[in-house]
Structure formats: structure tokens, C-alpha cells
XYZ file of C-alpha atoms in Angstrom:
666
model
C 361.619 -160.528 -25.525
C 360.110 -157.548 -23.505
C 356.401 -158.045 -22.434
C 353.795 -155.293 -23.689
C 352.320 -153.000 -21.419
C 349.885 -151.728 -24.169
C 346.534 -151.529 -23.191
C 344.790 -151.645 -26.456
C 343.320 -155.028 -27.950
C 344.245 -157.033 -30.785
C 347.570 -157.995 -32.022
C 351.185 -156.389 -31.405
C 352.153 -154.345 -34.151
C 355.950 -153.763 -35.085
C 358.012 -151.683 -37.277
C 360.147 -153.817 -39.008
C 361.605 -151.925 -42.034
C 362.165 -148.246 -42.651
C 363.278 -146.093 -45.069
C 363.606 -142.373 -46.418
C 365.041 -140.044 -49.083
C 367.055 -136.947 -48.195
C 364.960 -133.859 -48.131
C 365.597 -131.180 -50.328
C 364.802 -127.559 -51.415
C 361.943 -127.724 -53.636
C 361.496 -126.172 -57.109
C 364.951 -127.013 -58.556
C 365.633 -128.239 -61.971
C 366.383 -132.133 -61.729
C 364.545 -132.752 -58.428
C 363.061 -136.052 -58.580
C 359.430 -136.616 -59.191
C 357.123 -137.841 -56.454
C 357.070 -141.677 -57.888
C 360.855 -141.477 -57.949
C 360.921 -140.459 -54.355
C 358.365 -142.830 -53.047
C 359.911 -146.017 -54.831
C 363.280 -144.836 -53.303
C 361.803 -144.617 -49.681
C 359.481 -147.921 -50.140
C 362.292 -149.939 -51.481
C 364.707 -148.940 -48.994
C 362.059 -150.026 -45.981
C 361.757 -153.363 -47.873
C 365.193 -153.907 -47.971
C 365.603 -153.146 -44.339
C 362.852 -155.284 -43.487
C 364.429 -157.969 -46.075
C 360.886 -158.984 -47.566
C 359.697 -158.683 -51.225
C 356.985 -156.194 -51.647
C 354.509 -159.231 -52.419
C 354.579 -159.889 -48.962
C 352.658 -156.446 -48.309
C 348.899 -156.774 -48.346
C 347.738 -152.979 -48.096
C 349.389 -149.542 -48.482
C 348.434 -146.159 -46.785
C 349.994 -143.396 -48.953
C 350.157 -139.832 -47.490
C 350.546 -136.380 -49.419
C 348.907 -133.269 -49.225
C 349.363 -131.322 -52.427
C 348.617 -133.727 -55.775
C 345.938 -135.240 -57.592
C 343.784 -138.033 -56.849
C 345.139 -141.389 -56.706
C 348.789 -140.026 -56.917
C 349.213 -142.836 -53.993
C 348.559 -145.597 -56.589
C 351.098 -143.827 -58.933
C 353.617 -144.013 -56.604
C 353.435 -147.658 -55.295
C 353.045 -149.185 -58.930
C 356.964 -147.727 -58.883
C 357.372 -150.671 -56.698
C 355.183 -153.192 -57.732
C 351.621 -154.436 -59.413
C 350.242 -156.726 -56.983
C 346.744 -155.501 -57.075
C 346.676 -154.792 -53.282
C 344.443 -152.019 -51.793
C 346.081 -148.762 -51.694
C 344.487 -145.723 -49.367
C 345.023 -142.037 -50.428
C 345.536 -139.973 -47.220
C 345.838 -136.521 -46.430
C 345.653 -134.873 -42.703
C 347.778 -131.821 -43.397
C 351.016 -131.757 -41.696
C 350.055 -135.136 -39.735
C 349.526 -136.926 -42.833
C 352.766 -139.574 -42.656
C 351.651 -140.473 -39.260
C 348.068 -140.985 -40.511
C 349.353 -143.295 -42.768
C 351.254 -145.022 -40.165
C 348.101 -145.164 -37.755
C 345.944 -146.477 -40.585
C 348.426 -149.381 -41.704
C 348.527 -150.056 -37.630
C 345.438 -150.814 -37.427
C 345.214 -152.851 -40.357
C 347.979 -155.207 -38.749
C 346.175 -154.722 -35.021
C 342.464 -155.796 -36.374
C 343.982 -158.719 -37.969
C 343.062 -157.546 -41.447
C 346.606 -157.549 -42.588
C 349.723 -159.817 -41.169
C 352.049 -157.000 -42.987
C 351.262 -153.550 -44.523
C 353.296 -150.325 -45.665
C 352.965 -146.775 -44.856
C 354.201 -144.626 -47.478
C 354.315 -140.585 -47.592
C 355.581 -138.387 -50.083
C 355.540 -134.384 -51.007
C 356.976 -132.579 -54.044
C 356.288 -128.845 -52.534
C 356.365 -125.237 -54.545
C 359.254 -122.692 -53.068
C 357.978 -120.401 -50.466
C 355.473 -120.494 -47.804
C 351.991 -122.289 -47.824
C 348.976 -120.854 -49.145
C 345.429 -121.851 -49.656
C 344.676 -123.778 -52.856
C 340.998 -123.101 -53.501
C 339.529 -120.099 -52.856
C 335.946 -120.810 -53.995
C 334.945 -122.863 -51.057
C 335.046 -123.077 -47.177
C 338.477 -122.768 -46.023
C 339.085 -125.657 -43.573
C 340.820 -123.601 -41.109
C 338.351 -120.544 -40.832
C 337.507 -121.456 -37.393
C 341.359 -121.150 -36.108
C 342.121 -118.068 -38.345
C 338.906 -116.312 -36.763
C 340.203 -116.953 -33.087
C 343.568 -115.659 -34.167
C 342.221 -112.372 -35.758
C 340.391 -111.965 -32.698
C 343.031 -111.944 -30.385
C 345.797 -110.460 -32.452
C 344.741 -109.107 -35.539
C 346.086 -110.481 -39.044
C 349.275 -109.182 -40.782
C 351.392 -109.825 -44.187
C 353.104 -112.778 -42.848
C 352.407 -116.037 -43.969
C 349.060 -117.536 -42.066
C 351.201 -120.325 -40.374
C 354.101 -118.436 -39.058
C 351.728 -115.868 -37.774
C 349.364 -118.658 -36.160
C 352.011 -120.245 -33.973
C 353.924 -117.063 -33.720
C 351.131 -115.868 -31.916
C 350.678 -118.919 -29.885
C 354.409 -118.164 -28.836
C 353.393 -114.469 -28.261
C 350.478 -115.614 -25.737
C 352.984 -118.165 -24.315
C 355.422 -114.939 -23.460
C 352.591 -112.921 -22.126
C 350.968 -115.613 -19.771
C 354.334 -117.156 -18.590
C 356.898 -114.844 -19.014
C 358.547 -117.298 -21.915
C 361.091 -114.998 -23.456
C 361.858 -114.535 -27.369
C 365.364 -116.295 -26.400
C 364.256 -119.703 -25.055
C 362.041 -119.700 -28.527
C 365.529 -119.467 -30.453
C 367.218 -121.906 -27.905
C 364.828 -124.489 -29.569
C 365.808 -123.792 -32.877
C 369.698 -123.697 -31.631
C 369.244 -126.925 -30.760
C 367.868 -128.467 -33.590
C 370.117 -126.695 -36.072
C 372.907 -128.043 -34.048
C 371.509 -131.785 -34.286
C 370.827 -131.658 -37.707
C 374.706 -131.303 -38.268
C 375.030 -135.323 -37.726
C 371.801 -136.208 -39.948
C 373.004 -136.614 -43.815
C 369.160 -136.477 -44.459
C 368.661 -133.106 -43.358
C 367.893 -130.198 -45.886
C 369.914 -127.522 -43.787
C 373.183 -128.874 -41.653
C 374.704 -125.630 -41.144
C 375.348 -124.264 -37.781
C 374.210 -121.495 -36.662
C 374.893 -119.296 -32.990
C 371.877 -118.375 -31.003
C 372.909 -114.715 -31.876
C 372.580 -115.693 -35.454
C 369.266 -117.347 -34.938
C 367.828 -114.155 -32.880
C 369.116 -111.465 -35.344
C 368.028 -113.612 -38.582
C 364.888 -111.655 -40.500
C 361.813 -111.690 -38.510
C 358.797 -113.675 -40.139
C 356.010 -113.023 -37.447
C 357.257 -111.919 -33.859
C 358.617 -113.763 -31.937
C 359.563 -116.224 -35.031
C 362.995 -115.057 -37.070
C 363.602 -117.075 -40.254
C 365.771 -119.589 -38.713
C 362.731 -120.705 -36.414
C 360.815 -121.529 -39.275
C 360.798 -124.922 -41.039
C 361.100 -124.607 -44.896
C 359.122 -126.704 -47.418
C 360.766 -129.772 -48.878
C 360.568 -132.523 -51.246
C 360.836 -135.669 -49.731
C 359.560 -139.125 -48.866
C 359.772 -141.817 -46.309
C 358.164 -145.620 -45.512
C 357.537 -147.874 -42.822
C 356.669 -151.705 -43.051
C 354.586 -153.056 -40.193
C 353.561 -156.529 -39.298
C 352.213 -158.731 -36.696
C 354.187 -160.653 -34.160
C 353.641 -163.763 -36.200
C 355.189 -162.513 -39.175
C 358.142 -161.098 -37.285
C 358.843 -164.799 -36.006
C 358.138 -166.694 -39.290
C 360.645 -164.098 -40.921
C 363.269 -163.786 -38.355
C 362.778 -159.983 -37.997
C 362.894 -160.226 -33.838
C 365.963 -158.478 -33.705
C 365.331 -155.238 -35.982
C 361.455 -155.270 -34.899
C 360.541 -152.310 -33.058
C 356.829 -152.558 -31.606
C 354.365 -149.719 -31.708
C 353.553 -150.183 -27.808
C 350.892 -147.126 -28.279
C 349.310 -144.592 -30.299
C 346.470 -142.157 -30.287
C 345.093 -139.531 -32.766
C 343.012 -136.782 -31.433
C 341.437 -133.876 -33.217
C 340.118 -130.570 -32.294
C 338.537 -130.159 -28.985
C 335.523 -127.283 -27.925
C 338.564 -125.704 -26.195
C 340.472 -124.794 -29.531
C 337.620 -122.404 -30.215
C 335.822 -121.388 -27.058
C 338.946 -120.385 -24.944
C 339.922 -117.864 -27.503
C 343.769 -118.863 -27.129
C 346.144 -119.486 -29.815
C 348.249 -121.885 -27.771
C 344.855 -124.124 -27.569
C 344.087 -123.051 -31.210
C 347.256 -124.442 -32.495
C 346.404 -127.669 -30.966
C 347.596 -127.959 -27.536
C 344.913 -129.755 -26.252
C 344.935 -131.968 -29.303
C 348.585 -133.231 -28.671
C 347.615 -133.368 -24.818
C 344.673 -135.656 -25.458
C 346.650 -137.660 -27.721
C 349.613 -138.230 -25.553
C 347.647 -138.945 -21.853
C 345.835 -141.898 -24.286
C 349.177 -143.360 -25.557
C 350.337 -143.211 -21.425
C 346.981 -144.952 -20.607
C 347.777 -147.508 -23.354
C 351.156 -148.352 -22.088
C 351.305 -147.642 -18.678
C 354.471 -145.631 -19.107
C 355.044 -141.722 -18.613
C 357.383 -139.337 -20.075
C 360.050 -140.663 -17.351
C 360.257 -143.593 -19.330
C 361.249 -142.244 -22.602
C 364.782 -141.226 -23.804
C 364.215 -139.834 -27.257
C 361.697 -137.890 -28.562
C 360.337 -136.565 -32.270
C 358.369 -133.491 -32.118
C 356.560 -131.526 -34.599
C 358.638 -128.392 -34.653
C 357.426 -126.727 -37.583
C 358.337 -123.379 -35.730
C 360.306 -123.141 -32.646
C 357.161 -122.070 -30.480
C 355.408 -125.150 -31.369
C 358.295 -127.266 -29.902
C 358.436 -125.236 -26.714
C 354.578 -125.397 -26.079
C 354.816 -129.208 -27.112
C 356.801 -130.172 -23.922
C 354.024 -128.802 -22.100
C 351.519 -131.017 -23.623
C 353.368 -134.117 -23.882
C 353.760 -133.655 -19.812
C 357.516 -133.444 -20.017
C 357.123 -130.154 -17.635
C 354.098 -128.517 -16.497
C 352.245 -125.837 -18.312
C 354.923 -122.496 -18.462
C 357.843 -124.396 -18.004
C 358.966 -125.124 -21.005
C 361.503 -122.350 -21.449
C 363.274 -123.614 -18.099
C 363.364 -127.142 -19.550
C 365.316 -125.719 -22.520
C 367.228 -123.161 -20.370
C 368.503 -126.382 -18.347
C 369.609 -128.247 -21.113
C 366.929 -131.154 -20.659
C 366.112 -131.677 -24.068
C 369.239 -132.360 -25.881
C 372.131 -134.698 -25.272
C 373.046 -135.152 -21.561
C 369.590 -133.615 -20.469
C 366.607 -135.426 -19.760
C 365.579 -136.226 -22.803
C 367.050 -135.587 -26.492
C 364.523 -134.101 -28.352
C 364.697 -134.121 -32.164
C 368.123 -135.632 -32.716
C 367.178 -135.798 -36.520
C 367.204 -131.801 -36.396
C 363.583 -131.560 -36.367
C 361.227 -129.907 -39.168
C 363.214 -126.690 -38.694
C 366.584 -127.831 -40.120
C 365.483 -131.514 -41.712
C 362.962 -130.173 -43.698
C 359.067 -130.893 -43.746
C 357.535 -132.567 -46.995
C 353.939 -132.874 -45.405
C 353.523 -136.503 -46.220
C 356.514 -137.529 -45.555
C 357.435 -135.937 -42.232
C 355.448 -138.464 -39.843
C 357.211 -141.563 -41.594
C 360.748 -139.804 -41.151
C 360.082 -139.161 -37.669
C 359.014 -142.734 -37.403
C 362.185 -143.904 -39.259
C 364.596 -141.818 -36.974
C 363.394 -143.318 -33.307
C 363.113 -146.934 -34.997
C 366.948 -146.255 -36.240
C 367.909 -144.980 -32.408
C 366.125 -147.863 -30.892
C 367.874 -150.390 -33.081
C 371.374 -148.589 -32.142
C 371.699 -147.458 -35.717
C 371.791 -143.840 -35.722
C 375.430 -143.205 -36.123
C 376.949 -139.891 -34.778
C 373.336 -138.760 -33.516
C 372.698 -141.948 -31.543
C 371.006 -141.267 -28.211
C 372.906 -143.265 -25.439
C 370.700 -146.182 -23.802
C 367.462 -145.533 -26.052
C 364.713 -147.908 -24.775
C 361.813 -146.068 -25.460
C 360.656 -143.327 -27.734
C 357.881 -141.004 -28.312
C 356.613 -139.535 -31.146
C 354.363 -136.195 -31.916
C 352.801 -135.093 -35.042
C 350.719 -132.421 -35.770
C 348.641 -130.938 -38.370
C 346.310 -127.837 -37.812
C 342.939 -128.179 -39.092
C 343.299 -130.542 -37.034
C 344.644 -133.659 -36.100
C 347.317 -134.803 -33.633
C 349.256 -138.231 -33.321
C 351.177 -139.830 -30.654
C 353.127 -142.808 -30.694
C 355.381 -144.859 -28.403
C 358.008 -147.322 -29.761
C 360.031 -149.934 -27.931
C 362.621 -152.711 -29.502
C 361.133 -156.339 -29.545
C 364.601 -157.527 -27.763
C 367.883 -155.859 -26.501
C 370.039 -157.377 -29.212
C 371.546 -155.092 -31.707
C 369.406 -154.032 -34.385
C 371.363 -153.965 -37.158
C 371.676 -157.807 -38.616
C 372.463 -157.204 -42.392
C 375.322 -155.545 -43.664
C 373.027 -153.711 -46.318
C 371.203 -151.975 -43.326
C 371.990 -148.556 -42.607
C 370.684 -145.327 -41.441
C 373.183 -143.809 -43.697
C 371.935 -142.508 -47.254
C 375.341 -142.356 -48.426
C 376.258 -145.949 -47.603
C 372.663 -147.216 -49.020
C 373.068 -145.476 -52.274
C 376.496 -147.675 -52.122
C 374.567 -150.640 -51.388
C 372.045 -149.795 -54.216
C 374.387 -149.356 -57.006
C 376.315 -152.417 -56.112
C 373.043 -154.296 -56.503
C 372.124 -153.136 -59.526
C 375.415 -153.117 -61.205
C 375.514 -157.042 -60.358
C 372.485 -157.599 -61.499
C 372.950 -155.771 -64.753
C 376.335 -157.690 -65.169
C 374.449 -161.179 -65.124
C 371.542 -159.935 -66.761
C 370.434 -161.703 -70.126
C 371.907 -161.927 -73.464
C 374.404 -159.443 -74.511
C 372.598 -156.123 -76.226
C 373.585 -154.252 -79.475
C 373.515 -151.259 -76.885
C 376.635 -152.730 -75.152
C 379.122 -152.239 -78.082
C 377.937 -148.606 -78.426
C 378.326 -147.947 -75.049
C 381.772 -149.082 -75.323
C 382.595 -146.790 -78.385
C 381.168 -144.048 -75.966
C 383.310 -144.826 -73.234
C 386.279 -144.697 -75.626
C 385.307 -141.285 -76.688
C 385.045 -139.906 -73.255
C 388.678 -141.303 -72.980
C 390.093 -138.502 -75.406
C 387.216 -135.929 -75.650
C 385.416 -136.290 -72.097
C 386.007 -132.770 -70.956
C 384.994 -131.250 -74.228
C 381.649 -133.618 -74.257
C 380.916 -132.667 -70.470
C 381.331 -128.966 -71.069
C 378.581 -129.494 -73.972
C 376.178 -131.347 -72.324
C 376.490 -131.002 -68.450
C 373.933 -133.864 -67.592
C 373.367 -137.652 -66.376
C 371.337 -139.909 -68.668
C 369.831 -143.006 -67.805
C 369.381 -145.185 -70.307
C 366.524 -147.978 -70.019
C 366.932 -150.828 -73.018
C 363.453 -152.548 -73.219
C 363.523 -156.282 -73.273
C 361.073 -159.111 -73.967
C 357.543 -159.207 -72.222
C 357.474 -159.339 -68.809
C 361.335 -158.970 -68.100
C 362.561 -155.238 -66.569
C 364.652 -152.938 -68.501
C 368.237 -153.228 -68.970
C 369.784 -149.860 -67.329
C 373.056 -147.939 -68.276
C 374.299 -144.754 -67.033
C 376.220 -141.938 -69.151
C 377.345 -139.234 -66.894
C 378.493 -136.130 -69.327
C 378.151 -134.246 -66.265
C 380.933 -134.897 -63.704
C 384.615 -134.746 -64.545
C 385.431 -136.571 -67.936
C 382.407 -138.241 -67.925
C 381.825 -141.961 -67.415
C 379.709 -144.866 -68.439
C 378.748 -147.623 -66.424
C 375.949 -150.630 -66.380
C 372.950 -150.047 -64.155
C 370.854 -147.590 -63.395
C 371.821 -143.912 -62.286
C 371.670 -142.606 -58.701
C 370.121 -139.138 -59.931
C 369.618 -139.028 -63.620
C 368.750 -135.701 -65.209
C 367.347 -137.440 -68.100
C 365.967 -141.032 -68.611
C 365.457 -142.523 -71.987
C 363.412 -145.694 -72.815
C 363.773 -147.521 -75.859
C 364.451 -150.580 -77.435
C 367.953 -152.168 -78.288
C 367.957 -151.438 -81.942
C 366.249 -147.863 -81.763
C 368.733 -146.776 -79.049
C 371.823 -148.291 -81.582
C 370.224 -146.298 -84.342
C 369.873 -143.014 -82.570
C 373.526 -142.925 -81.590
C 374.323 -143.618 -85.111
C 372.783 -141.011 -86.498
C 370.134 -143.080 -88.261
C 367.280 -142.317 -86.521
C 366.404 -138.836 -85.776
C 365.931 -138.618 -81.715
C 362.817 -136.430 -82.325
C 361.403 -138.637 -85.014
C 361.864 -141.446 -82.388
C 360.270 -139.330 -79.586
C 356.895 -138.607 -81.820
C 356.890 -142.152 -82.935
C 356.580 -143.708 -79.588
C 359.597 -145.095 -80.105
C 361.584 -143.437 -77.356
C 360.106 -142.132 -73.780
C 361.933 -139.303 -71.873
C 361.495 -138.448 -68.268
C 363.201 -135.590 -66.718
C 364.944 -132.676 -67.892
C 363.413 -131.912 -71.645
C 366.411 -129.260 -72.206
C 369.138 -131.936 -71.328
C 367.345 -134.329 -73.223
C 367.674 -132.328 -76.341
C 371.498 -132.025 -75.897
C 371.956 -135.861 -76.206
C 372.786 -135.622 -79.837
C 374.325 -138.191 -82.321
C 377.445 -135.684 -83.015
C 378.316 -136.564 -79.244
C 379.640 -140.130 -80.418
C 381.118 -141.866 -83.353
C 380.960 -142.627 -86.123
C 378.865 -139.428 -86.607
C 381.548 -136.636 -86.347
C 380.390 -132.871 -86.338
C 382.375 -132.870 -89.768
C 380.101 -135.446 -91.193
C 376.857 -133.723 -90.041
C 378.223 -130.530 -92.060
C 378.777 -132.642 -95.032
C 375.496 -133.931 -94.821
C 373.916 -130.490 -94.648
C 376.120 -129.198 -97.586
C 374.982 -132.184 -99.963
C 371.475 -131.257 -99.495
C 371.979 -127.521 -100.584
C 370.280 -127.144 -104.240
C 372.014 -126.320 -107.583
C 370.750 -123.460 -108.633
C 370.799 -124.546 -112.394
C 369.183 -128.020 -112.038
C 365.616 -128.155 -113.629
C 362.611 -128.012 -111.160
C 358.984 -127.619 -111.174
C 359.191 -125.580 -107.821
C 358.374 -121.986 -107.820
C 360.987 -119.387 -107.889
C 360.822 -118.534 -104.508
C 360.566 -122.221 -103.496
C 363.902 -122.539 -105.295
C 365.407 -119.923 -103.673
C 365.244 -121.914 -100.115
C 368.347 -124.166 -99.322
C 366.245 -126.683 -97.894
C 364.318 -127.153 -101.382
C 366.674 -130.159 -102.209
C 365.963 -131.916 -98.986
C 362.164 -131.585 -99.552
C 363.064 -133.212 -103.116
C 364.222 -136.218 -101.391
C 361.600 -136.527 -98.992
C 358.887 -136.291 -101.992
C 360.943 -139.111 -103.410
C 360.519 -141.198 -100.155
C 357.201 -140.499 -99.919
C 356.587 -141.678 -103.083
C 359.048 -144.883 -102.648
C 357.728 -148.127 -101.517
C 358.440 -146.582 -97.644
C 355.623 -144.066 -97.976
C 353.044 -146.660 -97.239
C 354.942 -147.807 -93.807
C 355.237 -144.031 -93.236
C 351.596 -143.220 -93.362
C 350.912 -146.472 -91.077
C 353.281 -145.008 -88.451
C 352.436 -141.109 -88.604
C 348.864 -140.851 -89.842
C 349.196 -137.205 -90.078
C 349.155 -134.173 -92.442
C 351.687 -131.345 -91.691
C 352.101 -127.958 -93.179
C 355.379 -126.340 -93.184
C 355.974 -122.429 -93.777
C 359.509 -121.895 -94.380
C 360.505 -118.111 -94.049
C 363.790 -117.030 -96.089
C 363.918 -113.154 -95.408
C 360.528 -111.374 -96.321
C 359.567 -114.555 -98.432
C 357.342 -117.279 -96.867
C 356.860 -120.725 -99.006
C 354.197 -123.081 -97.765
C 354.711 -126.944 -98.276
C 352.288 -129.703 -97.564
C 353.620 -133.333 -96.106
C 350.810 -135.529 -96.292
C 351.438 -138.838 -94.443
C 347.854 -139.464 -93.671
C 345.941 -140.318 -97.011
C 347.474 -142.910 -99.330
C 349.904 -142.720 -101.455
C 351.144 -139.949 -99.887
C 352.572 -136.619 -101.111
C 355.001 -133.473 -100.639
C 353.745 -130.673 -102.528
C 354.074 -127.144 -102.821
C 351.242 -125.078 -101.095
C 349.154 -124.967 -98.029
C 347.225 -127.746 -96.726
C 343.692 -127.951 -96.974
C 343.418 -129.557 -93.432
C 346.524 -129.809 -91.510
C 347.002 -131.759 -88.337
C 349.648 -129.453 -87.614
C 351.526 -126.563 -89.270
C 355.152 -125.434 -88.284
C 356.543 -122.247 -88.865
C 360.248 -121.630 -89.124
C 363.420 -120.192 -90.977
C 364.510 -121.978 -93.767
C 368.144 -122.827 -92.307
C 366.145 -123.890 -88.859
C 364.186 -126.408 -91.124
C 367.590 -127.967 -92.355
C 368.812 -128.173 -88.794
C 365.853 -129.888 -87.519
C 365.541 -132.331 -90.017
C 369.014 -133.314 -89.958
C 369.100 -133.783 -86.257
C 371.426 -130.708 -85.833
C 368.461 -128.688 -84.047
C 366.513 -129.904 -81.656
C 362.340 -128.982 -82.527
C 361.721 -128.170 -78.655
C 364.454 -126.167 -78.780
């Protein structure tokens, strides 16, 4: 066991489990919501640690964009154990700030096991201010930049870091090509990282000639906005030994945060304004805590939100003297074969930058490196790792890691740094659980019928639908739902037990209600309005899951049903002449009889509302009242006195909606 050289007091703290999602472009249809991303990252960290969520005593949850208590909502997807949950926001250093909080709980003896979780669901495009009716928290920083270089129409973050790069060029002779070489290196590294948002290779010329954002930065030197999540489980040495986690434990041997110093504003320097002295101060504290220097480090993850900042950070961390960052790049000392491998993950520039998750994704990468699990991007002989995470406004967090012992860090078959492998493990686990779970459901027979339909009409159904559905069938109180996947998006479709990897839509309902919906006995819109069906995901895709897709209800049977409700114009009626011209009048007659029957009382209890339908046919508009609020209920021609809801639609559309052919949302 390696001895600790840390200078700080308190318990030793170890990272024993890490997990993250793939980082993806924001704003796309079908992107998972933040609770789903957080769930995947947290569960992967717990699986990696080999412990249940019940062992976690406190959670720090980091995110920048979101409402209050999003942290709780995210954590509730993992478990409801009543433990403290703290919401953290420290701009781009949020993830490392959450990690530092969790570490301090363990270090101070407040907890034996804690979790740090970070996520972000972002908007497309560059970052901007959200609140314009109050003091901008970076007004002092912006004033420094404006006084020195003015203000342009470029994104403000690109201006701030770009102008720091420009100042470096003026002061030390650094070239635009040297900044571009940083981006070239990181894009190359990302090709080996399956979590990266961008894995394309770019030549140095392509990077230099990509569209300029703000001199000296081009587009391929700027990090993208991203959706994603990451998590880490930290614990005490006692917990490590009790749970037999020595071989995978990675110790946080030093960690420090620094915020802005007087030099950030008083020296009128853009280099200092973007956090150079914050980073330098935090790094020096870590070196003091550990008794180590940059020369003892092999692998580093730094905050390369822009290529300029990575080069500045080389100098702030002490990898080289001030002004020599460009030379470090030219000599190849920050990639494989050099003194250090910096950003083997691809960094923010190509891996992506979901603000709340970034610091914890850096932690995950460095833990995998020290455990020898980084696959194609593995740094040879990685023993000590260094992490730098920066947030303007400002906060810089620097962390140093070392493995607990020298034995291999992968100790179980289900541990991996590869998300594709993890997805396979996860699918195998849920399939096994589903296969052995509980009594047989009626849903299973319907699922089998759907499977049979897909063998003959799969391509046709997929062409109509184009979505992956997860069906969660609720069970007895206290038991988790049984899940089924109906893939009507890929190939000729497929059906399987267990949750979908990336569902477009998730339905939650009872066994009986699902059967009735798929057999056409229960209108899905009615089920939704009555609370019998809960829907999460793409609502447009949800509307395509209709009874006509599956037996025994066929399109021909639906057409026959619609024909059966057309009126006989010669029949006697008490409706007005205009009403008798409606194709839907027979259907309304049937509704009237249904409400007047014994079923009417039950409808009133379930619905408790008065509806007005304004049905159009040509120039005519005929109104009907459906009172499912006041006993004994009624259906009558004419406007409602106080309707709870009024629907205006074409006569034929009313037929389509009530027979399930047309979704009311569409």
C-alpha cells in the first residue's frame, strides 16, 4: 500500500467508483432529460464501486442551468433514502466543486461514503447571461477586458479567453499556430474516447482555417455546449478495507480551490482576469499538501474550454515557466511520448463541456488511467494524475490522485471505461431481472402477439412509427415496474424484456390498461387524461403508438367501426336539422345513451368535468354539451353554461379522435 504524503489533516479519501454518460450535442429531439442522464452516471459509479446506493450518506449535485432542487430530482432516480442532497453551482468548475464537498465530508469524518454527481442539459449555441435585471457576476472581469481590448459581437467567453491568448502573443511571442496545435492534439486524442461528443480527426491546417470566432481562436479551438452527466463515489480508508476495494481505490492526495485574487482585476491583464493566478494558487497548495511536483505526474486533465486556456494552464500549473507554453507544445511534451499526456480524453474541446459534469468526467478519466482501464488512450505507467477545472467568476479547483496500491484496478467483469460495454452489461442485468421477475403478466401475451406481427409486417410498422418504446408495467406497491422494449425504429422491429437503452417514449401503466390499449378497448388519450397512462419522452412519437399497429384490431376493423357510426338520415331524431347533417351524430347519440346508463355515474367520478364540443361541417358549427360533472350527467345539443373545456374541431376529426384514429394532440 502506498504511503500518503498529503499535508492535510483528517481521514484519507478515496474514489472507489466512477461513471458517466456519453457527451452529446444539446437540443436534439430524443436527448435524455437530466434525471435520466444523472441516473445512468450515478448507477454506473455505484456499479463500479460494487456498493448499493443505501451505503451513500450524502450527495453533492452540481449543475449550472436548472431550477432549484434539480439535484434532488436527479438523485431520486437512483433511490429515496432520505439522505442530505446539496445543490452546487460554481460555473464551469461545478463538478469539481461537488467532488471537493464530498471529499471534505469524508475527510472531516462527517461521512464514510459520499457521492458527487454532476449533470447539464444545455441549449444550442454559445453561453449567455440568463438574468439581465441584476448585477452580472462577471462584470469586473468583463470591465478588465473591455478596458484593454474593447468588446465585439463574438461570444463573450470566446472574447475573454481569446483576448488572454492575444495578450500572451503580445507579451511572449506565442503564435496562433501554437494555440491551434493544442486543439489539434485534443481532437486527435478524442478519437480514442467513446464518450466524446466529437471524434473526428482534423489536420492542423483545417483547425487554423476553420471559421474565426475571436482572434486568435477559430471554431475548432472552442469547446461545444453539451448534454451529459458524471459521478464519483468517495469514501474513507476504513470503508475501502471493509468492502475490499483496495485494488480499485484511487486516493485524492491533494485538492485545493482558489477564487479571484486582487491581480485578477488590478493588473489589468486578460491572462490574470481569466484565472491564471487562481489556477496557480490552487496548484501550489496541492503541491504543498502532497510534497510532489509536476515532475512526479504522468497524466493531466486540464480545463481547455478554449485552446488558449490550455496553453496558459501549462504555465499556471508549473509545467513550464511563464511564456514557455508554446514551446512545450512544439516539443511534443504534452502528448503521448512526451513528459506528460495532457487531456487524453480529448478535453473539453472535443469531448464536450456539460458544465456541471465536466469536473467529474475529468475525475473519471484520471481514475481509469491510474487503474489501467483507459483502453486505447491508456497512458503508460500512469502513477500520479493531476486535474484542473476552472470556472470564470471565479473558482479554480486542482486535484491530485494516486492509486491505493499497484495491483490492477479492474477487479470485476462488469467494470469498464467503455460505454458500449457498460450498456451491454446493463442490458444483460435488466434482461436477467425481467426474466426472473414476478408472476406472468397479461402484457406478456400481448408482447408476444406484437412480436409475431413484426415477423410479417415489421418493415411496414417501422416505416410508420420510427420510435423505440419502453413499456413500464406497474406492479404491487413497493415493487419496481416490469419493463419491456418495443423497438419500432430499427430494422424490422424487435421486442424484448427489460428497459430500452435509449427509448424515445416511456409509457407507465397497469398490466390491464396496457392490454386494453393495445387491443383497442381503451382509448390511449382517455387513458392519459384519466391518469391511467403516464408518458415521458417525445410526445409526437407517443401519438404513433396506436391500436391499429397490432392485432386483433386492424385498419380494416377500425374503418368498419367508423362506417358503423355514420347516421341513417331517414331515422327519427330529436336533434336539429343542422345536427342531423353531421357524420358524428350517431356517435353523439351513442355517447348520450352511455352517459344515461349505469356507466354514467362511474364516468362522473372519474372525469368530473363539463365539456363543450363545437363541431364544424362546412359553414355550419353545431355545439354539444357533455356534462360528466353533475349527476346524472347528460349529452345535449347547445352550448354549455360553464364548460371546463371547449373543443373546436371538424366533424370528421371528432370521429377520428373518439375512435382512436386521430390523436387529439396532433
